[in-house]
Short mmCIF file of C-alpha atoms in Angstrom, two decimals:
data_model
loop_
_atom_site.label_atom_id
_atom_site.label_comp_id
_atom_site.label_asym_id
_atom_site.label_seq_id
_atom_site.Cartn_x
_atom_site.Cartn_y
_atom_site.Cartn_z
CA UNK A 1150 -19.24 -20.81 38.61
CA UNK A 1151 -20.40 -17.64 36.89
CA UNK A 1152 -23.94 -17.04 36.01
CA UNK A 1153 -25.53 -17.53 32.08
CA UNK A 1154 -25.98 -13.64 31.91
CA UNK A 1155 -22.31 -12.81 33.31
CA UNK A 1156 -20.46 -15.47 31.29
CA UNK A 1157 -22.70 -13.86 28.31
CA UNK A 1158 -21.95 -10.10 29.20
CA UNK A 1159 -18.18 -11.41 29.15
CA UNK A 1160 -18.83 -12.70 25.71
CA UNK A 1161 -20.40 -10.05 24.47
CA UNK A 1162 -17.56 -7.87 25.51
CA UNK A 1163 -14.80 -10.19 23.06
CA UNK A 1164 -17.48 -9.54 20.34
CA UNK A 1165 -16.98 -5.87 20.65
CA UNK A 1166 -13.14 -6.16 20.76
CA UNK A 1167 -13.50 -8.14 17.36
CA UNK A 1168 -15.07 -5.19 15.72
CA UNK A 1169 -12.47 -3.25 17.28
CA UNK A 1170 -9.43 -4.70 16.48
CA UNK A 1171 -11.23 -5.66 12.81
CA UNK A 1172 -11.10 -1.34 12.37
CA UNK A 1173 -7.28 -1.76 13.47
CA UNK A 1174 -6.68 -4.20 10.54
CA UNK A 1175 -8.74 -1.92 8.08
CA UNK A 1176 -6.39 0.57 8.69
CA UNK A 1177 -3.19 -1.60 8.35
CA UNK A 1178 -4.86 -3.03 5.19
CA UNK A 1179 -5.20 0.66 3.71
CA UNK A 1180 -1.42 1.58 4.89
CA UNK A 1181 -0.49 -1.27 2.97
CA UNK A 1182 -2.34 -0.39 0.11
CA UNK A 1183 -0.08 3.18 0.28
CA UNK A 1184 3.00 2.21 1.10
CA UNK A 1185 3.85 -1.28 -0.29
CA UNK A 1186 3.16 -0.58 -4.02
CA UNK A 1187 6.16 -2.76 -5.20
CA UNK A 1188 5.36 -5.49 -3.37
CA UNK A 1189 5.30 -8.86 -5.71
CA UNK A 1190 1.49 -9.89 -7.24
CA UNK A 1191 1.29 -13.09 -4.67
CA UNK A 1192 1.37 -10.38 -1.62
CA UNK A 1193 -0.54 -8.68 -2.68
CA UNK A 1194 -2.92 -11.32 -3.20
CA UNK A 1195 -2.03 -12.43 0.56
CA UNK A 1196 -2.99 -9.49 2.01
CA UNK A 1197 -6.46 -8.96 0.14
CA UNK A 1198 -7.13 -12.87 1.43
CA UNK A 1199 -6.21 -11.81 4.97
CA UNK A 1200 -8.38 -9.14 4.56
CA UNK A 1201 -11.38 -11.60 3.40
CA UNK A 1202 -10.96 -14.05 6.02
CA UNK A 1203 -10.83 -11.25 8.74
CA UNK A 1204 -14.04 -9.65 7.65
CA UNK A 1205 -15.94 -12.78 6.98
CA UNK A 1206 -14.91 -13.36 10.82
CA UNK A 1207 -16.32 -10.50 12.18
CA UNK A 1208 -18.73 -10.60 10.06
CA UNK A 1209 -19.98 -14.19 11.68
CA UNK A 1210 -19.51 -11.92 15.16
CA UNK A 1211 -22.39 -9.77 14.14
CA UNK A 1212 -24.31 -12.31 13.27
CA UNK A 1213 -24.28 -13.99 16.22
CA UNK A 1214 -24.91 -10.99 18.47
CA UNK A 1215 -27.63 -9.82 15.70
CA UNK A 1216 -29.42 -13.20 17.10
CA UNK A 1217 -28.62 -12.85 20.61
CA UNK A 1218 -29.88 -9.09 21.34
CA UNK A 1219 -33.05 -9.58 18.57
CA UNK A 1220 -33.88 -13.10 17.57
CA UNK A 1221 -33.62 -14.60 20.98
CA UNK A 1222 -33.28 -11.81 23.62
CA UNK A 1223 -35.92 -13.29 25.95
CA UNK A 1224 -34.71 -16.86 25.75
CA UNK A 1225 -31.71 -17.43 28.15
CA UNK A 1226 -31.32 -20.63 27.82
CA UNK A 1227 -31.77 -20.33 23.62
CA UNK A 1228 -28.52 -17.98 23.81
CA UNK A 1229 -26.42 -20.06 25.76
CA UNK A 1230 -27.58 -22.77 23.35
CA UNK A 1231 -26.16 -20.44 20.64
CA UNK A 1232 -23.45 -19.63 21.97
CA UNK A 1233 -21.74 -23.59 23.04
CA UNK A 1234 -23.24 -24.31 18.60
CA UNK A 1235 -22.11 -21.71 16.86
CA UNK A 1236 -19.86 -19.04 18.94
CA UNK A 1237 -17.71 -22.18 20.48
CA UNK A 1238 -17.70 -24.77 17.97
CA UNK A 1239 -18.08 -22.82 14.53
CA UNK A 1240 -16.05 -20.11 15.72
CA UNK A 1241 -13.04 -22.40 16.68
CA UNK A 1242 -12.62 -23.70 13.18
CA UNK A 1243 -12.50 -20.08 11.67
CA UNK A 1244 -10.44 -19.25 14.04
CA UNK A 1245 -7.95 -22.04 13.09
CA UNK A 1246 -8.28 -21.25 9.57
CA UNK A 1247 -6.75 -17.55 10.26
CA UNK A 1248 -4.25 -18.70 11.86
CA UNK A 1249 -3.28 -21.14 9.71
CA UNK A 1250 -2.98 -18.68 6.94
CA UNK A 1251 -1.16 -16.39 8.82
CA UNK A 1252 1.60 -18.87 9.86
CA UNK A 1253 2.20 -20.12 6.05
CA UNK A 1254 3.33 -16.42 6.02
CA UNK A 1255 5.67 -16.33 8.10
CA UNK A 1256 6.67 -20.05 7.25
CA UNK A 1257 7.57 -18.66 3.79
CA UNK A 1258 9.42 -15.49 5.30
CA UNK A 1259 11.37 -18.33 7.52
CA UNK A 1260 12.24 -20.05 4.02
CA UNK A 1261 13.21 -16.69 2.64
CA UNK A 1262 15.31 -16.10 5.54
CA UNK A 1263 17.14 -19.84 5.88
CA UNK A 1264 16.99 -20.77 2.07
CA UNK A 1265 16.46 -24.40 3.80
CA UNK A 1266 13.26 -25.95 2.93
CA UNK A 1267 13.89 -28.31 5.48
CA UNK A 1268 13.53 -25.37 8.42
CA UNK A 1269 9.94 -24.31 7.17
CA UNK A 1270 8.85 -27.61 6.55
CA UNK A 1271 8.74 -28.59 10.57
CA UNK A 1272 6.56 -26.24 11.50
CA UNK A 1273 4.22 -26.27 8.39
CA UNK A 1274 3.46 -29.86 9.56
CA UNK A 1275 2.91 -29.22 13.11
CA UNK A 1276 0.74 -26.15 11.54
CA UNK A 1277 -1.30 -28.18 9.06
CA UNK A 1278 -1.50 -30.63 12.02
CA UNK A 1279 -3.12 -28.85 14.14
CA UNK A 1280 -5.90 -27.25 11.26
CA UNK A 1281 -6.35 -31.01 10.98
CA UNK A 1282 -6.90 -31.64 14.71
CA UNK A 1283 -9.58 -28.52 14.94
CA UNK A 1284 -11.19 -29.99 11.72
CA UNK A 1285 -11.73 -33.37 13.61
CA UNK A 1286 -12.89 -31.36 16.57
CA UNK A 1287 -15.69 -29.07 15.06
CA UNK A 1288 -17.12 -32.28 13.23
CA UNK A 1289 -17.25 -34.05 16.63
CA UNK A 1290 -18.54 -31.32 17.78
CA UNK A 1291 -21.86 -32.77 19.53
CA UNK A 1292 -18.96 -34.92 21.88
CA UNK A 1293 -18.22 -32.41 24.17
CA UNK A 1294 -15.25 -34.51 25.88
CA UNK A 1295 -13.71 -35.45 22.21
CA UNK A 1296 -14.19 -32.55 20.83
CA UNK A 1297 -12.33 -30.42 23.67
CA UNK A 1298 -9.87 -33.71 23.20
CA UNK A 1299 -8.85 -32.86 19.81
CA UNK A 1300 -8.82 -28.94 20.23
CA UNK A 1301 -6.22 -29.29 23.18
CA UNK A 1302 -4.10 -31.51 20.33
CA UNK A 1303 -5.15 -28.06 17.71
CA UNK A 1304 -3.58 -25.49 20.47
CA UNK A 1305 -0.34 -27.88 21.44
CA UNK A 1306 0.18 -28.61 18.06
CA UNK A 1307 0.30 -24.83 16.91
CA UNK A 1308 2.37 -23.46 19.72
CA UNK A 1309 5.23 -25.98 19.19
CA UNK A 1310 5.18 -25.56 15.76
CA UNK A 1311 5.27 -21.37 17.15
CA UNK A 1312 7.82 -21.77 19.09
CA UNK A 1313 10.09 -23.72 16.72
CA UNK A 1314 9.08 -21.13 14.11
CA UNK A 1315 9.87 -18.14 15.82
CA UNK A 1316 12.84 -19.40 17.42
CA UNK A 1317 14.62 -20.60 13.74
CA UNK A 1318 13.96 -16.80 12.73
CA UNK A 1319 15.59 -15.58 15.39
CA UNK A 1320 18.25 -17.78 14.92
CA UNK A 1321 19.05 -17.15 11.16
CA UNK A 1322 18.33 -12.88 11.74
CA UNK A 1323 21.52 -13.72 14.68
CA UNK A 1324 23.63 -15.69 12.15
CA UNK A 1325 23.37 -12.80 9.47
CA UNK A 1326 24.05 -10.32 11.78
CA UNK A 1327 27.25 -12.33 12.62
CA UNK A 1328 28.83 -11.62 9.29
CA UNK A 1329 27.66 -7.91 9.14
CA UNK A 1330 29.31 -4.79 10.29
CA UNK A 1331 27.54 -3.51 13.68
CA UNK A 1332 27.10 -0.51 12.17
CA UNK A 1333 26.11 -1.72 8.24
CA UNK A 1334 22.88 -0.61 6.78
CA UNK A 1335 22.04 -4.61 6.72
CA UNK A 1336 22.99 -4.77 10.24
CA UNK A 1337 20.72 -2.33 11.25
CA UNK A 1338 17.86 -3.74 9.21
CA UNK A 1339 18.74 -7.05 10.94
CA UNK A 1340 18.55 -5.55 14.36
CA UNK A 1341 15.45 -4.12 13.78
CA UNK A 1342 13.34 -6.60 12.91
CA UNK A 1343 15.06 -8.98 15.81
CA UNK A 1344 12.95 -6.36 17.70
CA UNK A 1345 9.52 -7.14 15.77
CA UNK A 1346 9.89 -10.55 15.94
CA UNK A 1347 10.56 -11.09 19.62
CA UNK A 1348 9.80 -7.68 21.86
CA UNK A 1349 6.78 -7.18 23.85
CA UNK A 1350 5.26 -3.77 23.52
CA UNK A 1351 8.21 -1.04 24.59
CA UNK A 1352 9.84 2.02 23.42
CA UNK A 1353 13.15 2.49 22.56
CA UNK A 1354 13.68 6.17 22.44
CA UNK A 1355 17.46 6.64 21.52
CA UNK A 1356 16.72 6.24 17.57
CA UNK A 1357 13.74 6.58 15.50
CA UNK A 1358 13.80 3.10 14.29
CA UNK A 1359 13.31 1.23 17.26
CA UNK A 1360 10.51 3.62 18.23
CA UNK A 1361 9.16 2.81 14.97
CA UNK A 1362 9.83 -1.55 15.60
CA UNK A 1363 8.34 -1.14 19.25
CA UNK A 1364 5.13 -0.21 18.09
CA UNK A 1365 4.90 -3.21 15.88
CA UNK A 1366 5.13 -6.26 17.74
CA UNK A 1367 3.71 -9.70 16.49
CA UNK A 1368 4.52 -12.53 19.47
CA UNK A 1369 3.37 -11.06 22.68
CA UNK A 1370 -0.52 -10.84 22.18
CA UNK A 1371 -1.25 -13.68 20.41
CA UNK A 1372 1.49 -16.06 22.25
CA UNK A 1373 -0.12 -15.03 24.85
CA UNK A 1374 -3.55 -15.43 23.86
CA UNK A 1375 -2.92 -19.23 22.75
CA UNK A 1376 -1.55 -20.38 25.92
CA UNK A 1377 -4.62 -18.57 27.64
CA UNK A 1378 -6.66 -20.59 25.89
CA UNK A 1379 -4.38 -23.71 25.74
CA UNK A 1380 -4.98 -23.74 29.97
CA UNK A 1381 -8.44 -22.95 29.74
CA UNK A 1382 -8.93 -26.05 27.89
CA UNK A 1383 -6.72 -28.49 29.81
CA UNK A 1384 -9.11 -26.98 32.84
CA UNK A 1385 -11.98 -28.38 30.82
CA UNK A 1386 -10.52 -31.54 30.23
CA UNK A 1387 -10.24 -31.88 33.62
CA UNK A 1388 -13.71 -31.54 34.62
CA UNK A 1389 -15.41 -34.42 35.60
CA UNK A 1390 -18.38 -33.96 34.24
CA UNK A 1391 -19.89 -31.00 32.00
CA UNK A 1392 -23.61 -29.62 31.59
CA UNK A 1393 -24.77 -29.47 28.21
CA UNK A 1394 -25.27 -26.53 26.79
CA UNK A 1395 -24.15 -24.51 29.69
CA UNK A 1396 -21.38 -22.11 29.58
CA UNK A 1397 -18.57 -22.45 31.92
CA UNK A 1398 -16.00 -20.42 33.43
CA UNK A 1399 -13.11 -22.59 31.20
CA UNK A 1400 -15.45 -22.26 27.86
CA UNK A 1401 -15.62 -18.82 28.18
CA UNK A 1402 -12.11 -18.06 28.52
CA UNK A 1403 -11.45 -20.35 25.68
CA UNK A 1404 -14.02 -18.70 23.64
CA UNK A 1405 -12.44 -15.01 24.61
CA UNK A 1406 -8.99 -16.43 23.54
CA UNK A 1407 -10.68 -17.89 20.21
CA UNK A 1408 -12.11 -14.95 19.09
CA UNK A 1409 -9.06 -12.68 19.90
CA UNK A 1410 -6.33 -14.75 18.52
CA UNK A 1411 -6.72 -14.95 14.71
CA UNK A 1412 -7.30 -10.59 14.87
CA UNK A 1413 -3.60 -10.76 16.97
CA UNK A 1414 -2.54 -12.74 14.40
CA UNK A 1415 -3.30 -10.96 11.49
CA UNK A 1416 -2.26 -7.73 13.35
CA UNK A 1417 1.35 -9.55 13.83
CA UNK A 1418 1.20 -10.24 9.74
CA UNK A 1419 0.38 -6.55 8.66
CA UNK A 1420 2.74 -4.89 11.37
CA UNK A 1421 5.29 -6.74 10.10
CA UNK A 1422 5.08 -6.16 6.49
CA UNK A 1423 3.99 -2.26 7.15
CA UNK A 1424 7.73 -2.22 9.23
CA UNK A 1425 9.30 -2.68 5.86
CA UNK A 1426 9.12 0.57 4.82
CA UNK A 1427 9.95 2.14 8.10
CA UNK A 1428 13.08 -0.04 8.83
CA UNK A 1429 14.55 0.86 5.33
CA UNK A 1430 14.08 4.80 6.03
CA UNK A 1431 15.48 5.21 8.89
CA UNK A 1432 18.08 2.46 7.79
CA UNK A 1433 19.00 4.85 4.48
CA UNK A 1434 18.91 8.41 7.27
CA UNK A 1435 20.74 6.23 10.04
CA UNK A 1436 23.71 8.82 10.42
CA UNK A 1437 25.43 5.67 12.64
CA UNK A 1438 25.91 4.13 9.32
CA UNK A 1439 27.60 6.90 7.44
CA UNK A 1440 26.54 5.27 3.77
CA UNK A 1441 24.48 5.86 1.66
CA UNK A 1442 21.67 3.05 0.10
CA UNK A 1443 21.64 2.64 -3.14
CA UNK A 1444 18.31 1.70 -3.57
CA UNK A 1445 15.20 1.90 -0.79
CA UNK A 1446 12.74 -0.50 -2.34
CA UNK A 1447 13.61 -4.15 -3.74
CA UNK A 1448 16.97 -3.21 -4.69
CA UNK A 1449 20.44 -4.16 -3.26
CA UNK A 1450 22.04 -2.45 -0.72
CA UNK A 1451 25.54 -0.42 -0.67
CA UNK A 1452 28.50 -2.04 -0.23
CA UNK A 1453 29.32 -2.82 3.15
CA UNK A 1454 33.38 -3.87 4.18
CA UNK A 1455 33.04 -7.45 5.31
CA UNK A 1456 34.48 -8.15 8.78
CA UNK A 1457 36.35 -11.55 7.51
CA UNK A 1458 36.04 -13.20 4.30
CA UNK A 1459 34.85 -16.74 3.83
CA UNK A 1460 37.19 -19.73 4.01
CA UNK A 1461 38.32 -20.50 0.57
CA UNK A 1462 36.34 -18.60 -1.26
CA UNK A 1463 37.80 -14.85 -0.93
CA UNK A 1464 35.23 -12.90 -0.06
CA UNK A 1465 31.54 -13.00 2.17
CA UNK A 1466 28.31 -13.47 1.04
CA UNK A 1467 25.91 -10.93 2.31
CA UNK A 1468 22.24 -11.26 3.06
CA UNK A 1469 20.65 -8.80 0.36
CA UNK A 1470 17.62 -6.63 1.00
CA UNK A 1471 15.29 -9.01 -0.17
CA UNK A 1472 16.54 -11.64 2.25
CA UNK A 1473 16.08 -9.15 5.11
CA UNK A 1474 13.51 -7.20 4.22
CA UNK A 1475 11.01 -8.82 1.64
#
């Protein structure tokens, strides 16, 4: 088992990527800002909440290193008391909160995508499941054993509903593509943001576009980052018997993937709604497609020969802009 000042050091290390990746988002909030005028009042509103929650969350960061390096820098034992109180416990249920905001967006995208209310409404209950379970695990917080209980239920709960969320928009961005010409406008769009949704961080150098989709990826980090910290607390459940107050090897890796995750995830939501503008540029300057768009923001798109028409009904139904896009 690590020491109190190593497992600290390695604390105080996921504090400074917080700041960090908080300056990323401050500059995706301000590309928004410039880019994404026409975007509808409610997104708007979305993003400036985003914004909030982020801040306030680093903000409770500096706080707790502001007491750590001056309020209690002679007290070992006081810090790691801090630390399991507030960075653990407190810390989870922000965390959780983040999230939770972050996957109603893309919940809603997935409803804008599938038109089914039924899709979206299996993950948003595995989703407002698991902000449940983390509620009933920071109150119980003093219970060690429960409360690690309940935030195993918060993690498993989230990553199905993840998975089943993710997978559903790849599904319906597969079945448009289906009806589209390979080398439609729509298509294209449709192709590209297969690539946000599902790549891990790669470059695709033939064409602009997917150089431009590469560098926006959403699933890898924080995918990655819950089922770190989805292990590190089965490991903990697993321990016989735990000190109090003391900060294990587990806890700290759960505490690394806590503060990390709701900054991945609120990278994934601003990379993907910065793409917007990028996919429809090189979409309307795509020479592959040889037509022209008739509009680039919040319009309808050309005209696009349909591949086969729809049974009875004499001609397809294409996904507009919006649908894609927005």
């Amino acid at each position: 088992m690590p020491s109190q000042s190593t497992s600290l050091s390695t604390l105080n290390l996921a504090s400074y990527a917080d700041v960090f990746l908080q300056g990323v988002l401050c500059a995706q909030f301000a590309h928004y800002t410039n880019v994404n005028e026409h975007d509808s009042g409610l997104m708007k509103l979305f993003v400036a909440g985003l914004a909030l929650l982020t801040a306030l969350k680093s903000i409770q960061v500096l706080a707790i290193m502001w007491i750590q390096t001056v309020t209690l820098v002679e007290n070992l034992a006081a810090i790691s008391h801090l630390w399991h109180a507030q960075w653990i416990m407190d810390s989870a249920l922000s965390e959780a909160i983040i999230v939770f905001y972050v996957q109603m967006f893309f919940c809603h995208r997935l409803w804008r995508l599938s038109h089914n209310i039924y899709v979206s409404f299996v993950p948003m209950t595995l989703f407002v499941l698991a902000l449940a379970a983390e509620s009933v695990a920071a109150y119980f917080f003093s219970n060690v054993s429960l409360s690690t209980l309940w935030h195993a239920i918060h993690l498993g709960a989230a990553m199905c509903g993840e998975l089943i969320q993710t997978g559903s928009i790849v599904f319906y961005l597969l079945r448009h593509a289906k009806t589209l010409l390979h080398r439609g406008p729509t298509a294209f769009m449709l192709n590209s943001l297969l690539r946000v949704t599902i790549q891990a961080s790669r470059s695709y150098s033939p064409a602009k576009l997917f150089r431009l989709s590469s560098k926006r990826q959403s699933a890898a980090p924080g995918a990655l980052c819950a089922l770190a910290n989805f292990v590190a607390v089965i490991v903990t459940l697993s321990e016989p018997a735990l000190i109090t107050n003391r900060l294990s090897a587990p806890r700290v890796a759960s505490s690394i993937a806590n503060n990390l995750l709701p900054k991945f995830y609120a990278v994934a939501a601003m990379w993907t709604l910065n793409s917007r503008e990028d996919i429809r540029s090189a979409a309307a300057n795509n020479p592959a497609t040889n037509l022209n768009l008739i509009t680039t923001l919040g319009g309808t798109l050309g005209s696009e020969t349909p591949p086969a028409f729809g049974r009875g009904r004499g001609r397809a139904v294409w996904p507009s802009e919006h649908q894609v896009i927005d």
